[in-house]
mmCIF file of C-alpha atoms and ligand atoms in Angstrom:
data_model
loop_
_atom_site.group_PDB
_atom_site.id
_atom_site.type_symbol
_atom_site.label_atom_id
_atom_site.label_comp_id
_atom_site.label_asym_id
_atom_site.label_seq_id
_atom_site.Cartn_x
_atom_site.Cartn_y
_atom_site.Cartn_z
ATOM 1 C CA MET A 275 90.103 106.092 82.351
ATOM 2 C CA LYS A 276 88.316 104.293 85.416
ATOM 3 C CA LEU A 277 88.247 106.714 88.052
ATOM 4 C CA ILE A 278 88.596 105.829 91.702
ATOM 5 C CA SER A 279 88.430 108.332 94.178
ATOM 6 C CA ALA A 280 88.835 108.605 97.925
ATOM 7 C CA ASN A 281 86.297 111.238 99.781
ATOM 8 C CA TRP A 282 87.735 111.674 103.278
ATOM 9 C CA LYS A 283 84.773 113.873 104.424
ATOM 10 C CA MET A 284 85.906 115.901 107.718
ATOM 11 C CA ASN A 285 88.798 113.411 108.426
ATOM 12 C CA MET A 286 92.619 113.829 108.655
ATOM 13 C CA THR A 287 94.710 117.069 109.499
ATOM 14 C CA PRO A 288 97.355 118.311 107.375
ATOM 15 C CA SER A 289 100.079 116.387 109.267
ATOM 16 C CA GLN A 290 97.944 113.415 108.874
ATOM 17 C CA THR A 291 97.627 114.084 105.116
ATOM 18 C CA LYS A 292 101.572 113.714 105.217
ATOM 19 C CA GLU A 293 101.334 110.533 106.640
ATOM 20 C CA TYR A 294 99.007 108.940 104.655
ATOM 21 C CA LEU A 295 100.841 110.214 101.267
ATOM 22 C CA TYR A 296 104.102 108.764 102.432
ATOM 23 C CA ASN A 297 102.289 105.438 103.142
ATOM 24 C CA PHE A 298 99.903 105.301 100.088
ATOM 25 C CA LEU A 299 102.074 106.700 97.199
ATOM 26 C CA PRO A 300 104.434 103.635 97.326
ATOM 27 C CA LEU A 301 101.487 101.426 97.130
ATOM 28 C CA VAL A 302 100.041 102.622 93.823
ATOM 29 C CA GLU A 303 103.447 103.612 92.393
ATOM 30 C CA ASP A 304 102.797 101.160 89.236
ATOM 31 C CA VAL A 305 99.340 101.878 88.838
ATOM 32 C CA LYS A 306 98.639 104.148 85.729
ATOM 33 C CA ASP A 307 95.731 102.526 84.022
ATOM 34 C CA ARG A 308 93.353 103.872 86.015
ATOM 35 C CA GLU A 309 93.092 107.508 87.723
ATOM 36 C CA ILE A 310 93.237 107.751 91.298
ATOM 37 C CA LEU A 311 92.085 110.665 93.245
ATOM 38 C CA LEU A 312 92.090 111.898 96.799
ATOM 39 C CA CYS A 313 89.309 114.389 97.629
ATOM 40 C CA VAL A 314 90.571 115.835 100.680
ATOM 41 C CA PRO A 315 89.232 118.561 102.989
ATOM 42 C CA PHE A 316 90.295 122.207 102.250
ATOM 43 C CA THR A 317 92.919 122.620 105.249
ATOM 44 C CA SER A 318 94.848 119.654 103.152
ATOM 45 C CA LEU A 319 94.695 120.745 99.955
ATOM 46 C CA CYS A 320 98.454 122.189 100.231
ATOM 47 C CA ILE A 321 100.110 119.827 101.503
ATOM 48 C CA ALA A 322 98.718 117.645 98.751
ATOM 49 C CA SER A 323 99.358 119.813 95.839
ATOM 50 C CA GLU A 324 103.183 119.940 97.458
ATOM 51 C CA MET A 325 103.104 116.091 97.618
ATOM 52 C CA LEU A 326 101.513 115.245 94.816
ATOM 53 C CA LYS A 327 103.355 117.474 92.481
ATOM 54 C CA ASP A 328 104.460 115.670 89.213
ATOM 55 C CA LYS A 329 102.812 112.536 90.665
ATOM 56 C CA HIS A 330 100.128 110.296 88.779
ATOM 57 C CA VAL A 331 97.882 110.717 91.759
ATOM 58 C CA LYS A 332 95.387 113.373 91.875
ATOM 59 C CA PHE A 333 93.657 115.511 94.436
ATOM 60 C CA GLY A 334 90.383 117.287 94.581
ATOM 61 C CA ALA A 335 88.059 119.331 96.992
ATOM 62 C CA GLN A 336 84.778 118.274 98.550
ATOM 63 C CA ASN A 337 82.760 121.354 97.903
ATOM 64 C CA VAL A 338 83.501 124.897 96.625
ATOM 65 C CA HIS A 339 81.281 127.989 96.684
ATOM 66 C CA TYR A 340 79.769 129.377 93.006
ATOM 67 C CA GLU A 341 80.549 132.753 93.294
ATOM 68 C CA PRO A 342 83.822 133.708 91.917
ATOM 69 C CA LYS A 343 85.219 135.864 94.861
ATOM 70 C CA GLY A 344 83.452 138.267 97.464
ATOM 71 C CA ALA A 345 81.691 138.658 100.806
ATOM 72 C CA PHE A 346 81.112 134.976 101.208
ATOM 73 C CA THR A 347 82.571 134.574 104.878
ATOM 74 C CA GLY A 348 83.990 130.859 105.158
ATOM 75 C CA GLU A 349 83.730 129.638 101.911
ATOM 76 C CA ILE A 350 86.291 128.833 99.102
ATOM 77 C CA SER A 351 85.852 129.695 95.417
ATOM 78 C CA VAL A 352 86.868 127.704 92.178
ATOM 79 C CA SER A 353 89.824 129.884 91.491
ATOM 80 C CA MET A 354 91.329 129.269 94.692
ATOM 81 C CA LEU A 355 91.254 125.801 94.078
ATOM 82 C CA LYS A 356 92.591 126.101 90.972
ATOM 83 C CA ASP A 357 95.336 127.685 92.150
ATOM 84 C CA LEU A 358 96.550 124.859 94.104
ATOM 85 C CA GLY A 359 96.226 122.517 91.160
ATOM 86 C CA VAL A 360 92.953 121.215 92.052
ATOM 87 C CA SER A 361 91.740 118.935 89.230
ATOM 88 C CA TYR A 362 88.450 117.553 90.757
ATOM 89 C CA VAL A 363 85.597 118.910 93.025
ATOM 90 C CA ILE A 364 82.909 116.981 94.683
ATOM 91 C CA VAL A 365 79.335 118.790 93.828
ATOM 92 C CA GLY A 366 76.095 118.081 95.696
ATOM 93 C CA HIS A 367 77.263 115.228 98.195
ATOM 94 C CA SER A 368 74.536 114.269 99.964
ATOM 95 C CA GLU A 369 75.899 115.222 103.067
ATOM 96 C CA ARG A 370 75.846 118.746 101.681
ATOM 97 C CA ARG A 371 72.592 118.516 100.535
ATOM 98 C CA TRP A 372 70.677 117.150 103.605
ATOM 99 C CA LEU A 373 73.259 118.594 106.494
ATOM 100 C CA PHE A 374 74.006 121.791 104.963
ATOM 101 C CA GLY A 375 70.499 122.661 102.923
ATOM 102 C CA GLU A 376 72.196 122.614 99.234
ATOM 103 C CA SER A 377 69.306 122.832 96.846
ATOM 104 C CA ASP A 378 69.628 121.667 93.256
ATOM 105 C CA GLU A 379 69.599 125.054 92.613
ATOM 106 C CA ILE A 380 72.859 125.797 94.268
ATOM 107 C CA ILE A 381 74.229 122.815 92.830
ATOM 108 C CA ASN A 382 73.694 124.049 89.212
ATOM 109 C CA LYS A 383 75.096 127.315 90.075
ATOM 110 C CA LYS A 384 78.393 125.476 91.525
ATOM 111 C CA LEU A 385 78.294 123.295 88.406
ATOM 112 C CA ILE A 386 78.492 126.237 86.092
ATOM 113 C CA ALA A 387 81.405 127.725 88.187
ATOM 114 C CA CYS A 388 83.442 124.583 88.010
ATOM 115 C CA LEU A 389 82.899 124.557 84.057
ATOM 116 C CA GLY A 390 84.510 127.697 83.216
ATOM 117 C CA SER A 391 87.444 126.969 85.348
ATOM 118 C CA GLY A 392 88.702 123.557 84.151
ATOM 119 C CA ILE A 393 88.129 121.900 87.395
ATOM 120 C CA ARG A 394 86.163 118.766 86.836
ATOM 121 C CA PRO A 395 82.829 118.545 89.006
ATOM 122 C CA ILE A 396 81.822 114.869 90.261
ATOM 123 C CA LEU A 397 78.235 115.532 90.544
ATOM 124 C CA CYS A 398 76.560 113.351 93.147
ATOM 125 C CA VAL A 399 73.087 111.915 93.143
ATOM 126 C CA GLY A 400 71.280 109.111 94.995
ATOM 127 C CA GLU A 401 67.838 108.447 96.640
ATOM 128 C CA ARG A 402 66.743 108.225 100.082
ATOM 129 C CA GLN A 403 65.953 104.994 102.077
ATOM 130 C CA ASP A 404 62.079 106.171 101.874
ATOM 131 C CA GLU A 405 62.024 107.111 98.234
ATOM 132 C CA ARG A 406 63.977 103.605 97.464
ATOM 133 C CA GLU A 407 60.859 102.142 99.218
ATOM 134 C CA ALA A 408 58.365 103.659 97.399
ATOM 135 C CA GLY A 409 59.961 102.540 94.159
ATOM 136 C CA LEU A 410 60.978 106.452 93.513
ATOM 137 C CA THR A 411 64.427 105.584 92.764
ATOM 138 C CA PHE A 412 64.909 106.275 88.822
ATOM 139 C CA LYS A 413 62.459 109.375 89.387
ATOM 140 C CA VAL A 414 64.645 110.911 92.022
ATOM 141 C CA ILE A 415 67.910 110.244 89.965
ATOM 142 C CA GLU A 416 66.224 111.907 86.850
ATOM 143 C CA THR A 417 65.059 114.728 88.689
ATOM 144 C CA GLN A 418 68.687 115.434 90.399
ATOM 145 C CA VAL A 419 70.312 115.161 87.164
ATOM 146 C CA LYS A 420 68.220 116.988 85.245
ATOM 147 C CA LEU A 421 67.990 119.858 87.522
ATOM 148 C CA ALA A 422 71.863 119.728 88.295
ATOM 149 C CA LEU A 423 72.478 120.235 84.777
ATOM 150 C CA SER A 424 69.734 122.776 83.718
ATOM 151 C CA SER A 425 71.393 124.865 81.022
ATOM 152 C CA LEU A 426 74.550 122.798 80.965
ATOM 153 C CA GLU A 427 73.306 119.985 78.777
ATOM 154 C CA ASP A 428 75.475 120.635 75.802
ATOM 155 C CA TYR A 429 78.334 120.082 78.524
ATOM 156 C CA THR A 430 77.608 116.665 79.914
ATOM 157 C CA ASP A 431 80.827 114.969 79.053
ATOM 158 C CA MET A 432 82.693 117.496 80.801
ATOM 159 C CA ILE A 433 81.494 116.368 84.717
ATOM 160 C CA ASP A 434 81.591 112.918 86.060
ATOM 161 C CA ILE A 435 78.706 111.687 88.248
ATOM 162 C CA ALA A 436 78.431 109.575 91.386
ATOM 163 C CA TYR A 437 75.367 107.079 92.112
ATOM 164 C CA GLU A 438 75.728 107.198 95.733
ATOM 165 C CA PRO A 439 72.061 106.310 97.342
ATOM 166 C CA ILE A 440 71.725 107.657 100.635
ATOM 167 C CA TRP A 441 70.803 104.802 102.519
ATOM 168 C CA ALA A 442 74.526 102.958 101.070
ATOM 169 C CA ILE A 443 76.453 105.665 102.645
ATOM 170 C CA GLY A 444 78.497 104.974 105.753
ATOM 171 C CA SER A 445 76.216 102.442 106.721
ATOM 172 C CA GLY A 446 77.834 99.163 105.984
ATOM 173 C CA ASN A 447 74.862 98.529 103.372
ATOM 174 C CA PRO A 448 76.010 98.781 100.126
ATOM 175 C CA ALA A 449 73.506 98.396 97.097
ATOM 176 C CA THR A 450 74.084 95.132 95.544
ATOM 177 C CA PRO A 451 75.898 95.436 91.969
ATOM 178 C CA GLU A 452 73.401 94.621 89.710
ATOM 179 C CA ASP A 453 71.041 97.474 91.248
ATOM 180 C CA ALA A 454 73.615 100.101 90.856
ATOM 181 C CA GLN A 455 74.260 98.871 87.511
ATOM 182 C CA LYS A 456 70.553 99.638 86.333
ATOM 183 C CA VAL A 457 71.160 102.899 87.799
ATOM 184 C CA HIS A 458 74.162 103.750 86.246
ATOM 185 C CA ARG A 459 72.752 102.622 82.774
ATOM 186 C CA PHE A 460 69.551 104.740 83.432
ATOM 187 C CA ILE A 461 72.100 107.550 83.876
ATOM 188 C CA LYS A 462 73.926 107.133 80.916
ATOM 189 C CA GLU A 463 70.661 106.943 78.888
ATOM 190 C CA LEU A 464 69.468 110.146 80.641
ATOM 191 C CA LEU A 465 72.696 112.022 79.401
ATOM 192 C CA GLU A 466 72.257 110.699 76.013
ATOM 193 C CA SER A 467 68.788 112.003 75.734
ATOM 194 C CA LEU A 468 69.687 115.344 77.137
ATOM 195 C CA ASN A 469 72.718 115.979 75.048
ATOM 196 C CA LYS A 470 72.451 115.181 71.141
ATOM 197 C CA ASN A 471 76.155 115.461 70.694
ATOM 198 C CA TYR A 472 77.013 113.290 74.007
ATOM 199 C CA LYS A 473 80.454 111.778 73.362
ATOM 200 C CA GLY A 474 79.955 109.268 76.324
ATOM 201 C CA THR A 475 83.061 110.741 78.612
ATOM 202 C CA THR A 476 81.291 111.065 81.535
ATOM 203 C CA ARG A 477 82.304 108.429 84.169
ATOM 204 C CA ILE A 478 79.444 107.355 86.539
ATOM 205 C CA LEU A 479 80.970 106.154 89.804
ATOM 206 C CA TYR A 480 79.154 104.302 92.476
ATOM 207 C CA GLY A 481 79.678 105.146 96.108
ATOM 208 C CA GLY A 482 78.286 103.858 99.177
ATOM 209 C CA SER A 483 80.040 101.314 101.648
ATOM 210 C CA VAL A 484 82.264 100.212 99.106
ATOM 211 C CA ASN A 485 85.095 98.267 101.005
ATOM 212 C CA THR A 486 88.559 96.037 99.948
ATOM 213 C CA HIS A 487 85.548 92.784 99.764
ATOM 214 C CA ASN A 488 83.083 94.414 97.433
ATOM 215 C CA ALA A 489 84.809 96.826 95.230
ATOM 216 C CA SER A 490 85.765 94.308 92.457
ATOM 217 C CA GLU A 491 82.192 93.048 92.148
ATOM 218 C CA PHE A 492 81.272 96.622 91.235
ATOM 219 C CA MET A 493 84.047 97.390 88.731
ATOM 220 C CA LYS A 494 82.559 94.120 86.978
ATOM 221 C CA MET A 495 79.533 95.694 85.822
ATOM 222 C CA PRO A 496 79.526 97.330 82.555
ATOM 223 C CA ASP A 497 78.312 100.831 83.411
ATOM 224 C CA ILE A 498 80.227 101.053 86.517
ATOM 225 C CA ASP A 499 83.169 103.435 85.440
ATOM 226 C CA GLY A 500 84.810 103.909 89.175
ATOM 227 C CA LEU A 501 84.193 104.411 92.729
ATOM 228 C CA LEU A 502 83.686 107.222 95.030
ATOM 229 C CA VAL A 503 85.022 105.687 98.734
ATOM 230 C CA GLY A 504 84.454 107.411 101.875
ATOM 231 C CA GLY A 505 85.487 105.576 105.249
ATOM 232 C CA ALA A 506 87.462 102.826 103.591
ATOM 233 C CA SER A 507 89.698 105.431 102.002
ATOM 234 C CA LEU A 508 91.169 106.338 105.338
ATOM 235 C CA ASP A 509 93.157 103.883 105.536
ATOM 236 C CA PRO A 510 95.954 104.225 102.705
ATOM 237 C CA GLU A 511 96.285 100.269 102.628
ATOM 238 C CA ALA A 512 92.747 99.728 102.276
ATOM 239 C CA PHE A 513 92.595 102.464 99.513
ATOM 240 C CA SER A 514 95.278 100.899 97.758
ATOM 241 C CA GLN A 515 93.645 97.756 97.831
ATOM 242 C CA ILE A 516 90.407 99.180 96.520
ATOM 243 C CA VAL A 517 92.245 101.027 93.698
ATOM 244 C CA LYS A 518 94.019 97.636 92.734
ATOM 245 C CA SER A 519 91.070 95.279 93.132
ATOM 246 C CA PHE A 520 90.249 95.136 89.077
HETATM 247 C C1 LIG B 703 80.723 108.963 100.417
HETATM 248 O O1 LIG B 703 80.332 109.535 101.656
HETATM 249 O O2 LIG B 703 80.920 109.559 99.468
HETATM 250 C C2 LIG B 703 80.749 107.549 100.870
HETATM 251 C C3 LIG B 703 80.709 106.840 99.836
HETATM 252 O O3 LIG B 703 80.845 107.013 102.274
HETATM 253 P P1 LIG B 703 81.117 105.526 102.381
HETATM 254 O O4 LIG B 703 82.212 104.683 101.876
HETATM 255 O O5 LIG B 703 81.655 105.567 104.002
HETATM 256 O O6 LIG B 703 79.618 104.613 102.425
#
C-alpha cells in the first residue's frame, strides 16, 4: 500500500496537535486504500495516541535513541515509543545528520534497535547540492543505504526509505518526478542486490518540497511508493489534499 507521511519537525504543541487532528480526521475518513502517517514531535505522541486509537491514520516519531534504556539524558527509547502505540519512526533525516551530527554508524544502530521492536523505520537518504552538481548523487545514495543497512541486509523488507535530496527540503525547489524516479529505481535495484531474498516490500518515498500542486506528479512515477511531506503537512486541509491527490 502507498504511504503518505507527514513530518511535522519541531512544530505543533500538544494543543495544536489536538486541533489539527479534529480538523484532519474527517477530511480523510474514507481514505483507506493508502497508509496515512503523521510523524509528530515527541510531546505530541500522547495526544496522537489517544485520538488515533482505533483510527486508520497512524502516528510516528521523528527520532529514537538506539540504547534500550539508561543514562542518556533527553533521549527516547524504542520501548517508550512502542508503549504509546507508535508504528513508524523516521531515522537519519538530513536535519539530524547535518544539524545534530548523526553519523551513518549511529543511523545503523538506530535501525537495528527498531527492527527488533516492530516499529517500522523510515530511513532517510539524500544528496547535498554540491554532491549533485559533482555528479555524485547515485554514489552518495549507495553509500548511505549500504552503511545504514550494514548487517541488516537480510531485513530490508522491514524498512521503508525516503529519498530526500537535501537541496529540495524546505526550499520550494523539488526534484523533478523523473529525476526522483531514477533514484528510486536505483535504490530498489540496490536493495535487490543486497538481499537475495528481497520481497520488494520496502516503500521508497519521495520528500522535498512536496505540495498540493506537485504531489500527484510524483505519485504517477512507477517507483515512487509514497511521500514524506514537511512544510505542506502542517495544514490539515493541504495535507489531506496531498493524501487524496492520486
Ligand atoms: C522533510 O523535512 O522531510 C521535508 C520533506 O520537508 P519539506 O516538505 O518541507 O521540503
